[in-house]
C-alpha cells in the first residue's frame, strides 16, 4: 500500500476541507461494492466529505438526489453483494460538452474536486476528458452566470483516480481487474457441473464465455479445467485449425478420454477476421466426427453472484489507494489508475494504460498477434505460454532417460492435484519418465513409487485434497531408506509439493547430501498449504480456496447476526501460527477484529474491542464479527474470548462462537488455486530440466550447490526460485512462519474499515509507474 510522502502528516486530517465523489460506470462487476465501501470509509477516516453518485455519469449530469452524502453506516452489508449498489448506467449526455458542463456545475456547487471512477476503459477515458476540459467548463459556467468566480477559484482543479471494474480483465497495466476472479468462479462452477454429465455420456462440450475483445476468461478457464482447445481473440488459430481440432479430439478419445471440453471467447475469430462461434464449432465436430456435442453460452451469469474473497480484498485495497492518490494529487499529477501488479498496489498514468489497451486492439486488427499477447502484460503472456505447452498431447518420441518423482507433503489442500497434473504433463512433454510417490516421505522410504502417465492425471485440476496421498512425516529419521529408494528407482529429480513440512523436509534432504550421495539431485519445493506460511512465497496453493470457504461462512454468519440484531460471532480460523487467513478473511468479510499471533494482544486490546462493539450496537449496524487465528495466543483461547465478550456484552449483545475446522482444507479448488497450481507445476519441471543439464557430469547427475534445491514462490511481481538454504535466515522454525510477511502491512486497512481510531502509517509511498516502460515488448 502506498502512502503519503510526508510521514509527519496526520492521515486523519489529510482530507479536511476536501470532498470526494465516487461513482460506478459501464458494465457492473462483482467487487465494485467493496471498492465503494473502502473509498467511503477511508475518505471519512481522512476527514473528507464523501458523496455517492448514483447511476454513474447519468447521475453526475442529472445531479439533485443522485449525488448524496455517504455515511459510515450507508456502506454497511455491501461487501458480499454483487453488482453495484449505487447503480451504473450508459450515459449519452456525458459524451456531449453540454452534459459535462452540467456535471461540472453539480460538482462545483457541492465543493467536490476529487472524483473516484470505478469502471472500464471507456468510463475512465471519459473521466480523463472531463478533467482535461475542467478549467474551460468552469470558465463557461462563470460566463453563463451559473457559478461565481469565487466558486470557480475554489474548485479550480479536478483530481481523477480510476479503479478498473471489468470481468473481462481487458485493461492493460493491471494483473487483475475488479470482478474477474468472481466471474471465473461462476465459470468454473459451470465447468465442474458440465464435466460430470459429459463424462457420463461421452460428450463434447463447447462453453462460450464473455470476452468480446479479451480472451483472459477463456484462457484461464482452459488452463483451470485442462480444456482440449481454447479460442481467444488475441491469437486466432492457424488456417488449418478445423482439421487440427478434429485430430486433437479424436486422439483424446483414442487414449481413453470420455469427454472433450472446448472453451470459446465470445470475440474469437479466424485469421481472416471471420467470427468463430460455438454453433460453428458444434457443426464442425458433429458433421466430421459424429460426436454427441452440446453448447453452453454462459452470458450474464458470469457477472452475477457474490464477489469472491479475492475481489473483495482487491476492491478494498484499491479503494484505500484511490483515496490516498486523490488527496496526494497536485495540479501537475496526471489522472491515475490504481491497479495490482503481483501483490503490489501500484499507481499508473490512466492515459498510458488506455493507450496500451488501444494498442492491443490495433495489433489484433493488423494481424500482429504475438504483439497483442505481449501487450496484454506478463500475467496474460505466462498463461498463454503455459497453456500452449500443456495442450501438447503428443509426447516426443525421443526419451530423456530422466526420472522425476513427485510427492505431496503435509496437510492436504485444494490445488495440490492441479500442480501434480501440470508437473506430470510438462515432464512427459520434456521426454522424462514421471514417478508418483504415494503418502509423502513415508511412501518414498517404503518404496511406494510408480510411474504416472498423461492419462492418469486427466481431470485432476478440479479435484480437492491430494490424490497421491500426503503425510506430515519429515525425512530425517528415514534418510537411509529414502536414499536407497532414490537409487533403486533411479530418481534424478524431486518435485515436493506441500506446506511447511515440505520446506523443512527439503532442507533435511539438502543437509543429508553430505552423507548420502543419492540426495545430490535437483529438488524444487512448491508451497501448497491453506496456512500460507512457507518462506520464499507470498502465496501458497490452497490458501485462496480456504479463504473463500471462511468468507462465505462469515457471510452466512453476518446474515444471521443481522437478522437477530445485537449479536456478536467469534469465529476461529486455521493457519497454525500464521495469521494470513484470519487477516484476509477479516478484510473480505468486514470483521470488527482479527486476532493473530504475529500481532500480540493483551487484555487491554480485548477490552477496547468489546467497548468498540458496545458503541457499534448503538448505531444502525447491530452485529459484530470477530475472527481468531487458532494459535494466536495460548491463554486467550477462542473459549476465553467468547466468555469475555459474553460477560462484558451482557444486556447489550449476546455471543455465539464457530470453529470452522477442517472444512477449510476441503472443497474443490478455486480458479486462482487451479491456475496458480498449474503454472507452478509446469514452471518447476521446466526449471528442473535446465538444472539437470547443468548437473550432468561424466554420465551421471550430481547436484550439491545451494541453487540446485529451491523453493518456487510468488515474490511481489514474479515467480522466482530461491535456494532453500538461503531462506533459513528468514524462518521462525519454532512457530513455522516466515519472519517477514507482506500481508501484515495491510492489516491497518481492516481496522480502519471497521472504524477503529488508529494512525495509518503513511511513510511508505509508491511513485507513479509507467505502464509503457514496464510492459511494452516493442522496446529493446
XYZ file of C-alpha atoms in Angstrom:
780
model
C 0.000 0.000 0.000
C 1.466 3.326 -0.969
C 1.027 6.266 1.287
C 1.762 9.959 1.656
C 5.366 11.022 1.002
C 5.181 13.317 4.033
C 5.361 10.982 7.064
C 4.707 13.843 9.506
C 1.210 14.453 8.147
C -1.621 13.093 10.288
C -3.617 10.811 7.927
C -6.849 11.565 9.813
C -6.524 15.231 8.783
C -5.401 14.745 5.157
C -8.926 15.183 3.820
C -10.162 18.066 5.993
C -11.972 20.645 3.874
C -11.982 18.292 0.863
C -14.852 16.473 -0.824
C -14.667 13.186 -2.752
C -17.339 11.741 -5.044
C -17.396 8.066 -6.026
C -19.285 6.590 -8.976
C -19.502 3.261 -10.801
C -19.892 3.334 -14.555
C -20.210 0.981 -17.514
C -20.866 -2.733 -17.006
C -21.180 -3.925 -13.418
C -18.602 -6.237 -11.835
C -18.544 -8.158 -8.553
C -16.311 -6.382 -6.047
C -17.330 -2.849 -7.076
C -19.209 -2.517 -3.779
C -16.061 -3.394 -1.809
C -14.256 -0.596 -3.658
C -17.091 1.881 -2.991
C -17.193 0.893 0.695
C -13.433 1.319 1.134
C -13.439 4.665 -0.705
C -16.225 5.989 1.525
C -14.788 4.749 4.819
C -11.172 5.739 4.167
C -12.370 9.109 2.825
C -14.305 9.688 6.062
C -11.297 8.471 8.080
C -9.129 11.210 6.498
C -11.691 13.873 7.445
C -13.070 14.375 3.924
C -16.731 14.557 2.947
C -17.670 11.680 0.658
C -20.559 11.640 -1.813
C -22.214 8.781 -3.665
C -23.011 9.469 -7.311
C -25.935 7.185 -8.159
C -26.437 5.841 -11.712
C -22.907 6.589 -12.932
C -22.256 9.545 -15.228
C -26.002 9.980 -15.744
C -26.310 10.796 -12.046
C -23.379 13.217 -12.335
C -25.176 15.050 -15.166
C -28.655 14.966 -13.582
C -27.405 15.940 -10.101
C -30.027 16.534 -7.375
C -30.833 13.403 -5.387
C -28.360 11.405 -7.457
C -25.424 12.984 -5.594
C -25.807 12.221 -1.892
C -23.610 12.381 1.169
C -22.347 8.968 2.227
C -22.131 7.896 5.861
C -20.255 5.096 7.610
C -23.444 3.077 8.056
C -24.624 3.629 4.470
C -21.955 1.214 3.162
C -22.643 -1.492 5.745
C -23.534 -5.003 4.444
C -22.281 -4.078 0.932
C -19.193 -6.296 0.804
C -20.962 -9.541 -0.044
C -23.287 -8.057 -2.672
C -22.602 -8.486 -6.388
C -23.154 -5.733 -8.941
C -23.047 -2.134 -7.755
C -25.365 -0.824 -5.034
C -25.061 2.800 -6.224
C -26.101 1.855 -9.752
C -24.478 2.190 -13.148
C -25.815 3.465 -16.464
C -24.637 4.110 -20.007
C -24.779 7.878 -20.465
C -25.067 9.657 -23.818
C -25.432 13.065 -22.143
C -21.930 12.944 -20.649
C -20.458 12.447 -24.116
C -21.527 15.968 -25.079
C -19.807 19.097 -23.765
C -23.182 20.388 -22.616
C -23.642 17.281 -20.462
C -20.184 17.635 -18.981
C -20.929 21.278 -18.162
C -23.974 20.177 -16.172
C -21.839 17.606 -14.344
C -19.174 20.237 -13.561
C -21.879 22.612 -12.278
C -23.244 19.947 -9.934
C -19.781 19.183 -8.526
C -18.766 22.849 -8.054
C -21.974 23.635 -6.169
C -21.143 20.836 -3.701
C -17.452 21.742 -3.497
C -16.384 18.373 -4.925
C -12.969 18.468 -6.612
C -11.982 14.795 -6.228
C -13.624 12.137 -8.356
C -13.144 8.394 -7.993
C -14.417 6.444 -11.006
C -14.847 2.656 -10.946
C -15.428 1.253 -14.427
C -13.888 0.057 -17.688
C -11.587 1.868 -20.095
C -14.458 3.830 -21.699
C -15.581 5.167 -18.324
C -12.021 6.075 -17.330
C -11.285 7.764 -20.679
C -14.439 9.849 -20.164
C -13.201 10.843 -16.705
C -9.856 11.969 -18.114
C -11.544 14.075 -20.796
C -13.702 15.683 -18.081
C -10.561 16.542 -16.104
C -8.758 17.934 -19.172
C -11.691 20.225 -20.005
C -12.355 21.239 -16.389
C -10.948 24.804 -16.452
C -12.732 25.513 -19.762
C -16.024 24.180 -18.382
C -15.664 26.396 -15.300
C -14.952 29.458 -17.484
C -18.129 28.788 -19.475
C -20.148 28.328 -16.267
C -18.860 31.674 -14.898
C -19.643 33.349 -18.250
C -23.194 31.959 -18.188
C -23.683 33.091 -14.588
C -24.172 29.527 -13.332
C -21.312 29.809 -10.819
C -19.392 32.728 -9.282
C -15.704 33.496 -9.843
C -15.066 32.600 -6.179
C -16.669 29.186 -6.669
C -14.588 28.646 -9.813
C -11.440 29.611 -7.931
C -12.196 27.251 -5.038
C -12.797 24.393 -7.493
C -10.036 25.320 -9.924
C -8.645 21.816 -10.283
C -10.306 18.393 -10.584
C -8.421 15.289 -9.399
C -9.332 11.982 -11.023
C -8.429 8.464 -9.875
C -9.716 5.350 -11.580
C -10.228 1.771 -10.459
C -10.840 -0.787 -13.152
C -14.038 -2.759 -12.694
C -14.480 -5.250 -15.537
C -14.988 -9.010 -15.551
C -13.123 -9.277 -18.891
C -9.734 -8.226 -17.385
C -9.248 -6.247 -20.587
C -7.408 -3.207 -19.180
C -3.650 -3.125 -19.686
C -1.450 -2.229 -16.741
C -3.142 -4.345 -14.084
C -2.835 -8.101 -13.478
C -6.469 -8.353 -12.403
C -9.438 -6.042 -12.718
C -12.194 -5.972 -10.095
C -14.729 -8.693 -10.934
C -12.521 -11.022 -12.997
C -11.861 -13.547 -10.231
C -15.568 -13.735 -9.319
C -16.500 -14.274 -12.981
C -14.008 -17.154 -13.096
C -15.696 -18.632 -10.001
C -19.054 -18.628 -11.829
C -17.498 -20.160 -14.952
C -15.651 -22.912 -13.048
C -18.835 -23.859 -11.154
C -20.479 -24.451 -14.538
C -17.460 -26.310 -15.971
C -17.354 -28.632 -12.941
C -21.082 -29.318 -13.273
C -20.821 -29.922 -17.024
C -17.791 -32.215 -16.683
C -19.700 -34.828 -14.683
C -22.561 -35.058 -17.170
C -20.181 -35.017 -20.166
C -18.182 -37.929 -18.732
C -21.357 -39.909 -18.115
C -22.388 -39.662 -21.774
C -19.011 -39.343 -23.561
C -19.898 -35.881 -24.793
C -18.085 -32.906 -26.250
C -18.969 -29.643 -24.531
C -18.419 -26.215 -26.061
C -18.538 -23.426 -23.498
C -18.800 -19.807 -24.627
C -17.577 -17.242 -22.107
C -17.550 -13.446 -22.151
C -14.661 -11.518 -23.675
C -15.508 -9.656 -26.874
C -12.035 -8.144 -27.194
C -10.113 -10.007 -24.493
C -9.585 -13.741 -24.083
C -8.483 -13.722 -20.436
C -11.565 -15.507 -19.043
C -11.441 -18.142 -21.791
C -7.690 -18.675 -21.392
C -7.689 -19.062 -17.601
C -10.778 -21.291 -17.779
C -8.995 -23.519 -20.302
C -5.909 -23.690 -18.058
C -8.004 -24.317 -14.948
C -10.041 -27.170 -16.392
C -7.488 -28.665 -18.790
C -9.615 -27.910 -21.872
C -8.766 -29.596 -25.178
C -8.892 -26.329 -27.105
C -9.364 -22.614 -26.470
C -10.307 -19.854 -28.912
C -9.267 -16.297 -27.939
C -9.384 -13.028 -29.942
C -5.688 -12.199 -29.322
C -4.413 -15.361 -31.041
C -6.650 -16.818 -33.763
C -5.935 -20.451 -34.648
C -3.830 -21.381 -37.697
C -5.589 -21.640 -41.061
C -5.974 -25.417 -40.902
C -7.500 -25.308 -37.406
C -10.584 -27.351 -38.309
C -8.521 -30.447 -39.181
C -6.186 -29.888 -36.245
C -9.106 -29.614 -33.784
C -10.761 -32.779 -35.079
C -7.437 -34.658 -34.843
C -6.963 -33.453 -31.269
C -10.466 -34.568 -30.195
C -10.107 -37.946 -31.920
C -6.713 -38.542 -30.272
C -8.146 -37.717 -26.855
C -10.944 -40.259 -27.297
C -8.435 -42.822 -28.598
C -6.354 -42.611 -25.414
C -9.408 -43.189 -23.223
C -10.822 -39.721 -22.505
C -14.591 -39.791 -22.079
C -15.170 -36.107 -22.647
C -13.880 -33.130 -24.610
C -14.086 -29.530 -23.454
C -13.681 -26.583 -25.831
C -13.659 -23.017 -24.471
C -14.602 -20.098 -26.766
C -14.338 -16.382 -26.010
C -17.348 -14.565 -27.498
C -14.987 -12.424 -29.621
C -12.999 -15.347 -31.087
C -12.215 -15.131 -34.772
C -10.197 -16.781 -37.515
C -7.033 -15.336 -39.115
C -9.112 -13.766 -41.880
C -11.332 -11.972 -39.334
C -14.418 -14.238 -39.513
C -16.157 -14.987 -36.178
C -15.653 -18.454 -34.678
C -18.883 -19.150 -32.805
C -19.877 -22.031 -30.544
C -22.504 -23.068 -33.129
C -19.873 -23.167 -35.897
C -17.635 -25.421 -33.787
C -20.577 -27.653 -32.839
C -21.474 -28.138 -36.503
C -17.861 -28.977 -37.352
C -17.498 -31.570 -34.564
C -20.909 -33.128 -35.210
C -20.566 -33.315 -39.006
C -16.949 -34.504 -39.153
C -16.695 -36.732 -36.073
C -20.276 -37.601 -35.213
C -19.626 -36.819 -31.533
C -22.549 -36.062 -29.223
C -21.949 -32.317 -28.821
C -23.576 -29.658 -26.601
C -23.037 -25.913 -26.381
C -23.480 -23.699 -23.323
C -23.418 -19.907 -23.622
C -22.877 -18.525 -20.124
C -23.848 -14.895 -20.757
C -24.613 -12.601 -17.841
C -24.431 -15.324 -15.201
C -20.684 -14.522 -15.239
C -21.399 -11.016 -13.945
C -23.714 -12.203 -11.205
C -23.485 -13.638 -7.739
C -21.496 -12.766 -4.674
C -17.909 -11.492 -5.132
C -15.026 -13.816 -4.331
C -12.695 -13.125 -1.401
C -10.013 -12.013 -3.885
C -12.285 -9.371 -5.450
C -13.368 -8.042 -2.049
C -9.759 -7.679 -0.917
C -8.739 -6.223 -4.283
C -11.616 -3.708 -4.221
C -10.841 -2.761 -0.602
C -7.120 -2.254 -1.247
C -7.790 -0.302 -4.438
C -10.310 1.923 -2.602
C -7.748 2.837 0.070
C -5.087 3.522 -2.567
C -7.523 5.626 -4.628
C -8.351 7.933 -1.702
C -4.648 8.404 -0.896
C -3.858 9.093 -4.565
C -6.629 11.732 -4.723
C -5.532 13.500 -1.548
C -1.863 13.458 -2.573
C -2.502 14.690 -6.130
C -1.272 18.095 -7.291
C -2.421 20.021 -10.396
C 0.590 18.505 -12.197
C -0.226 14.898 -11.311
C -1.720 13.068 -14.313
C -5.029 11.242 -13.821
C -4.055 7.836 -12.481
C -5.491 4.385 -12.198
C -4.738 2.234 -9.149
C -4.036 -1.350 -10.058
C -2.482 -4.632 -9.000
C 0.920 -5.963 -10.014
C 1.663 -9.290 -8.292
C 0.568 -8.458 -4.742
C 1.622 -4.804 -5.035
C -0.865 -1.948 -5.254
C 0.542 0.454 -7.840
C -0.446 3.755 -9.484
C -0.222 4.121 -13.242
C -0.967 7.091 -15.537
C -4.507 6.499 -16.756
C -3.986 7.505 -20.372
C -0.869 5.331 -20.739
C -2.962 2.309 -19.715
C -5.740 3.337 -22.105
C -3.169 3.751 -24.908
C -1.679 0.280 -24.388
C -5.217 -1.165 -24.265
C -5.878 0.503 -27.655
C -2.527 -0.794 -28.929
C -3.741 -4.364 -28.267
C -6.836 -3.765 -30.419
C -4.653 -2.248 -33.163
C -2.220 -5.182 -33.029
C -5.101 -7.660 -33.417
C -6.593 -5.659 -36.319
C -3.203 -5.616 -38.084
C -2.600 -9.336 -37.552
C 0.303 -8.768 -35.096
C -0.987 -11.440 -32.735
C 2.299 -12.113 -30.893
C 2.451 -8.385 -30.082
C -1.168 -8.453 -28.880
C -0.346 -11.256 -26.416
C 2.729 -9.387 -25.115
C 0.914 -6.060 -24.797
C -1.709 -7.730 -22.604
C 1.023 -7.994 -19.952
C 3.193 -10.598 -18.230
C 0.346 -12.427 -16.493
C -1.583 -12.976 -19.749
C 1.571 -13.957 -21.652
C 2.567 -16.519 -18.985
C -0.927 -18.042 -19.049
C -0.787 -18.345 -22.835
C 2.691 -19.938 -22.850
C 1.708 -22.420 -20.130
C -1.492 -23.376 -21.975
C 0.389 -23.879 -25.259
C 2.882 -26.195 -23.588
C 0.277 -28.238 -21.721
C -2.060 -28.513 -24.710
C 0.671 -30.503 -26.492
C -0.698 -34.039 -26.310
C 1.832 -35.934 -28.402
C 4.801 -36.728 -26.144
C 8.141 -36.686 -28.000
C 9.470 -39.952 -29.422
C 12.935 -39.265 -28.007
C 13.120 -40.027 -24.279
C 15.417 -38.100 -21.954
C 16.165 -41.140 -19.729
C 15.400 -38.870 -16.773
C 13.096 -39.995 -13.932
C 11.366 -37.216 -11.969
C 9.486 -38.123 -8.767
C 6.578 -36.073 -7.376
C 5.318 -36.213 -3.790
C 2.845 -34.312 -1.589
C 3.889 -33.378 1.959
C 1.939 -32.018 4.946
C -1.796 -31.406 5.225
C -3.870 -31.737 2.041
C -5.140 -28.595 0.328
C -7.116 -27.681 -2.771
C -4.913 -27.111 -5.830
C -2.255 -29.723 -4.997
C -3.629 -32.012 -7.708
C -3.548 -29.232 -10.310
C 0.177 -28.763 -9.575
C 0.818 -32.524 -9.813
C -1.052 -32.751 -13.128
C 0.851 -29.848 -14.686
C 4.199 -31.202 -13.451
C 3.460 -34.700 -14.785
C 2.356 -33.483 -18.201
C 5.190 -30.978 -18.538
C 7.661 -33.733 -17.619
C 6.225 -36.102 -20.218
C 6.399 -33.320 -22.837
C 10.109 -32.929 -21.935
C 10.586 -36.659 -22.559
C 11.028 -37.581 -18.880
C 9.521 -40.574 -17.067
C 7.357 -39.225 -14.249
C 7.074 -41.153 -10.976
C 4.299 -40.778 -8.402
C 5.267 -41.169 -4.739
C 2.309 -42.041 -2.511
C 1.971 -40.850 1.111
C 4.813 -38.330 1.236
C 8.279 -39.076 2.626
C 6.874 -42.236 4.265
C 5.987 -43.533 0.792
C 9.435 -42.640 -0.547
C 11.046 -44.547 2.339
C 8.741 -47.551 1.846
C 9.115 -47.677 -1.936
C 5.538 -46.626 -2.764
C 6.748 -45.306 -6.113
C 5.174 -45.987 -9.510
C 5.175 -44.425 -12.979
C 2.417 -41.883 -13.594
C 1.068 -41.261 -17.107
C -0.556 -38.475 -19.106
C -3.981 -40.072 -18.742
C -3.648 -40.838 -15.024
C -3.780 -37.119 -14.186
C -6.689 -36.333 -16.516
C -9.349 -34.317 -14.673
C -7.146 -33.665 -11.635
C -7.283 -29.840 -11.808
C -10.763 -29.723 -10.295
C -10.136 -32.299 -7.547
C -9.625 -31.121 -3.972
C -7.278 -32.721 -1.454
C -4.355 -34.893 -2.541
C -4.881 -37.859 -4.863
C -1.286 -39.023 -4.277
C -1.858 -39.053 -0.530
C 0.085 -36.901 1.889
C 1.602 -37.156 5.377
C 3.306 -34.753 7.769
C 6.327 -37.024 8.486
C 9.754 -35.461 7.948
C 12.559 -37.405 6.230
C 15.307 -37.045 8.915
C 14.508 -40.399 10.588
C 14.305 -42.368 7.331
C 17.160 -40.944 5.255
C 18.774 -44.390 4.802
C 15.607 -45.903 3.256
C 14.911 -42.766 1.184
C 18.434 -42.764 -0.295
C 18.118 -46.489 -1.099
C 14.834 -45.939 -2.944
C 16.162 -42.907 -4.847
C 18.876 -45.278 -6.096
C 16.518 -48.247 -6.599
C 14.018 -46.285 -8.714
C 16.817 -44.293 -10.366
C 15.221 -40.928 -9.413
C 17.081 -37.956 -10.908
C 14.989 -35.060 -9.551
C 12.268 -34.336 -6.971
C 9.167 -32.132 -7.043
C 7.988 -31.655 -3.438
C 4.520 -30.086 -3.184
C 3.304 -29.114 0.276
C 3.385 -26.827 3.287
C 5.952 -26.007 5.965
C 6.858 -29.714 6.281
C 7.727 -29.760 2.559
C 10.103 -26.833 3.129
C 11.722 -28.362 6.252
C 11.836 -31.792 4.580
C 13.597 -30.253 1.576
C 16.150 -28.666 3.928
C 16.754 -32.039 5.644
C 17.358 -33.719 2.271
C 19.832 -30.978 1.325
C 21.681 -31.371 4.656
C 21.817 -35.135 4.064
C 23.765 -34.608 0.806
C 26.997 -34.664 2.842
C 26.328 -38.240 3.921
C 24.181 -39.625 1.093
C 25.295 -39.086 -2.486
C 21.838 -40.157 -3.693
C 20.442 -36.864 -2.326
C 22.669 -34.904 -4.739
C 19.845 -34.398 -7.218
C 17.945 -31.193 -8.122
C 14.863 -30.544 -5.958
C 12.105 -27.973 -6.052
C 9.557 -27.213 -3.307
C 6.155 -25.844 -4.414
C 4.313 -24.166 -1.485
C 0.857 -25.702 -1.043
C -0.928 -25.121 2.264
C -4.024 -23.283 3.495
C -1.830 -21.582 6.129
C 0.251 -19.640 3.561
C 3.268 -19.947 5.854
C 6.048 -21.230 3.570
C 9.138 -18.971 3.419
C 10.012 -17.780 -0.075
C 6.479 -17.215 -1.352
C 3.842 -14.532 -0.825
C 1.114 -17.028 -1.749
C 0.683 -20.782 -1.296
C -1.551 -23.029 -3.366
C -4.699 -23.770 -1.338
C -4.859 -20.542 0.684
C -7.295 -18.884 -1.755
C -9.749 -21.806 -1.556
C -9.601 -21.794 2.262
C -10.070 -18.020 2.293
C -13.219 -18.292 0.155
C -14.593 -21.019 2.439
C -14.090 -18.806 5.514
C -15.501 -15.736 3.750
C -18.670 -17.468 2.551
C -19.216 -18.896 6.067
C -18.760 -15.422 7.575
C -21.321 -14.038 5.091
C -23.901 -16.500 6.400
C -22.966 -15.726 9.984
C -23.318 -11.964 9.388
C -26.705 -12.572 7.767
C -27.807 -14.469 10.853
C -26.457 -11.739 13.157
C -28.137 -9.005 11.094
C -31.436 -10.835 11.333
C -31.380 -11.378 15.096
C -29.738 -7.975 15.906
C -27.292 -7.324 18.760
C -25.329 -10.487 18.186
C -21.552 -10.968 18.002
C -19.948 -14.036 16.437
C -16.470 -15.300 17.384
C -15.026 -17.401 14.538
C -11.847 -19.488 14.791
C -9.813 -19.988 11.617
C -6.965 -22.341 10.721
C -3.421 -21.263 9.900
C -1.232 -22.599 12.697
C 0.745 -19.582 13.931
C 0.267 -17.724 10.638
C -2.449 -15.065 10.734
C -2.867 -14.778 6.944
C -6.276 -16.495 6.775
C -7.715 -14.599 9.763
C -6.465 -11.233 8.452
C -7.538 -11.667 4.832
C -10.873 -13.225 5.773
C -11.366 -10.302 8.164
C -10.815 -7.860 5.303
C -13.014 -9.878 2.898
C -15.908 -10.331 5.330
C -15.833 -6.952 7.075
C -14.818 -8.277 10.516
C -14.535 -5.979 13.547
C -11.251 -7.580 14.661
C -8.908 -10.425 13.765
C -6.608 -11.789 16.467
C -3.319 -13.216 15.193
C -0.038 -14.475 16.665
C 2.145 -12.009 14.702
C 0.448 -9.005 16.315
C 0.452 -9.709 20.043
C -2.571 -8.561 22.027
C -3.428 -8.352 25.710
C -6.460 -7.873 27.932
C -6.451 -4.108 27.259
C -6.836 -4.680 23.489
C -9.652 -7.162 24.130
C -11.338 -4.559 26.325
C -11.026 -1.896 23.597
C -12.604 -4.320 21.095
C -15.532 -5.053 23.425
C -16.125 -1.325 24.014
C -15.968 -0.751 20.278
C -18.752 -3.313 19.772
C -20.855 -1.802 22.590
C -20.661 1.552 20.747
C -21.457 -0.138 17.445
C -24.662 -1.618 18.860
C -25.913 1.955 19.387
C -25.721 2.607 15.623
C -27.924 1.090 12.907
C -25.369 -1.742 12.458
C -26.283 -4.053 15.337
C -23.974 -7.019 14.773
C -20.346 -7.984 15.205
C -17.854 -10.431 13.732
C -14.546 -11.337 15.419
C -12.001 -13.698 13.855
C -9.308 -15.526 15.817
C -6.410 -17.448 14.333
C -6.193 -20.857 16.050
C -2.729 -20.287 17.597
C -2.905 -16.540 18.098
C -2.451 -16.823 21.873
C -2.047 -19.828 24.191
C -4.064 -18.244 27.029
C -6.613 -16.098 25.196
C -8.301 -19.084 23.595
C -11.446 -18.951 21.486
C -13.433 -20.096 24.548
C -11.812 -17.391 26.708
C -12.611 -14.650 24.187
C -16.162 -15.973 23.801
C -16.667 -15.956 27.590
C -15.142 -12.478 27.944
C -17.326 -10.981 25.211
C -20.398 -12.759 26.600
C -19.815 -11.370 30.084
C -18.886 -7.818 29.052
C -21.655 -7.616 26.490
C -24.446 -8.646 28.888
C -27.521 -6.566 28.277
C -26.039 -5.062 25.089
C -25.314 -8.038 22.839
C -25.155 -11.817 23.044
C -22.398 -14.042 21.623
C -22.046 -17.160 19.504
C -18.876 -18.990 18.513
C -17.959 -21.041 15.479
C -14.811 -23.177 14.984
C -14.516 -23.781 11.243
C -12.036 -26.681 11.467
C -11.082 -28.935 8.580
C -13.737 -27.680 6.189
C -11.096 -25.028 5.350
C -8.849 -27.730 3.857
C -11.564 -29.309 1.731
C -13.670 -28.485 -1.281
C -12.918 -28.030 -4.957
C -10.079 -25.597 -5.717
C -10.886 -22.024 -6.706
C -9.900 -20.794 -10.195
C -6.937 -18.954 -8.610
C -5.602 -22.144 -6.986
C -6.125 -24.222 -10.143
C -4.388 -21.644 -12.311
C -1.616 -20.956 -9.774
C -1.022 -24.683 -9.198
C -0.923 -25.333 -12.950
C 1.639 -22.583 -13.585
C 3.774 -23.603 -10.580
C 3.769 -27.302 -11.560
C 4.724 -26.551 -15.175
C 7.420 -23.999 -14.245
C 9.009 -26.306 -11.654
C 9.618 -29.083 -14.192
C 10.999 -26.695 -16.824
C 13.448 -25.412 -14.183
C 14.421 -28.947 -13.141
C 15.056 -29.848 -16.790
C 17.553 -26.972 -17.073
C 19.163 -27.851 -13.718
C 19.571 -31.483 -14.779
C 21.513 -30.340 -17.848
C 23.775 -28.200 -15.620
C 24.338 -31.057 -13.157
C 25.103 -33.786 -15.726
C 28.734 -34.826 -15.254
C 30.541 -37.903 -16.633
C 27.363 -39.792 -17.429
C 25.509 -39.085 -14.166
C 23.602 -36.406 -12.252
C 25.432 -34.709 -9.389
C 23.852 -31.629 -7.756
C 25.257 -30.292 -4.490
C 25.178 -26.484 -4.924
C 22.658 -24.448 -2.883
C 20.860 -23.293 -6.050
C 20.050 -26.886 -7.044
C 17.415 -27.145 -4.271
C 14.938 -24.256 -4.375
C 11.523 -23.033 -3.314
C 9.441 -21.811 -6.255
C 7.408 -18.889 -4.976
C 5.498 -15.759 -5.915
C 7.590 -12.773 -4.790
C 5.893 -9.375 -5.246
C 5.538 -9.496 -9.018
C 7.159 -12.672 -10.321
C 7.572 -16.427 -9.832
C 11.121 -16.910 -8.545
C 13.367 -19.797 -7.454
C 15.144 -19.239 -4.132
C 17.661 -21.707 -2.615
C 16.232 -23.482 0.448
C 19.436 -22.790 2.391
C 19.166 -19.015 1.788
C 15.633 -18.926 3.228
C 16.679 -20.320 6.609
C 17.594 -16.841 7.861
C 14.027 -15.625 7.209
C 12.371 -18.538 9.009
C 10.925 -18.784 12.519
C 11.205 -22.581 12.823
C 9.580 -22.720 16.258
C 6.355 -21.119 15.037
C 6.589 -22.391 11.448
C 6.272 -18.977 9.778
C 8.471 -16.634 7.724
C 9.955 -13.754 9.752
C 8.771 -11.203 7.174
C 5.213 -11.388 5.837
C 3.939 -8.900 3.247
C 0.274 -9.031 4.253
C 0.929 -7.579 7.734
C 1.176 -4.163 6.041
C -2.461 -4.302 5.001
C -3.818 -5.134 8.481
C -4.382 -1.430 9.279
C -6.835 -1.258 6.343
C -9.065 -3.821 8.059
C -9.009 -1.827 11.309
C -9.783 1.481 9.590
C -12.657 -0.096 7.636
C -14.003 -1.394 10.982
C -13.889 2.220 12.351
C -11.004 1.898 14.748
C -9.272 5.127 15.706
C -5.752 4.153 14.683
C -2.961 6.022 12.963
C -2.204 4.731 9.483
C 1.494 4.521 8.614
C 1.868 6.999 5.759
C 5.630 6.706 5.401
C 5.575 4.114 2.617
C 4.988 5.683 -0.758
C 4.758 4.327 -4.282
C 5.672 6.683 -7.088
C 3.643 6.750 -10.262
C 4.929 3.997 -12.535
C 4.923 3.891 -16.322
C 2.954 1.094 -17.917
C 4.573 1.579 -21.312
C 8.096 1.305 -19.878
C 7.079 -1.697 -17.812
C 5.007 -3.631 -20.305
C 5.823 -2.828 -23.910
C 7.555 -5.690 -25.733
C 8.306 -3.392 -28.640
C 11.134 -1.652 -26.746
C 14.507 -3.343 -26.974
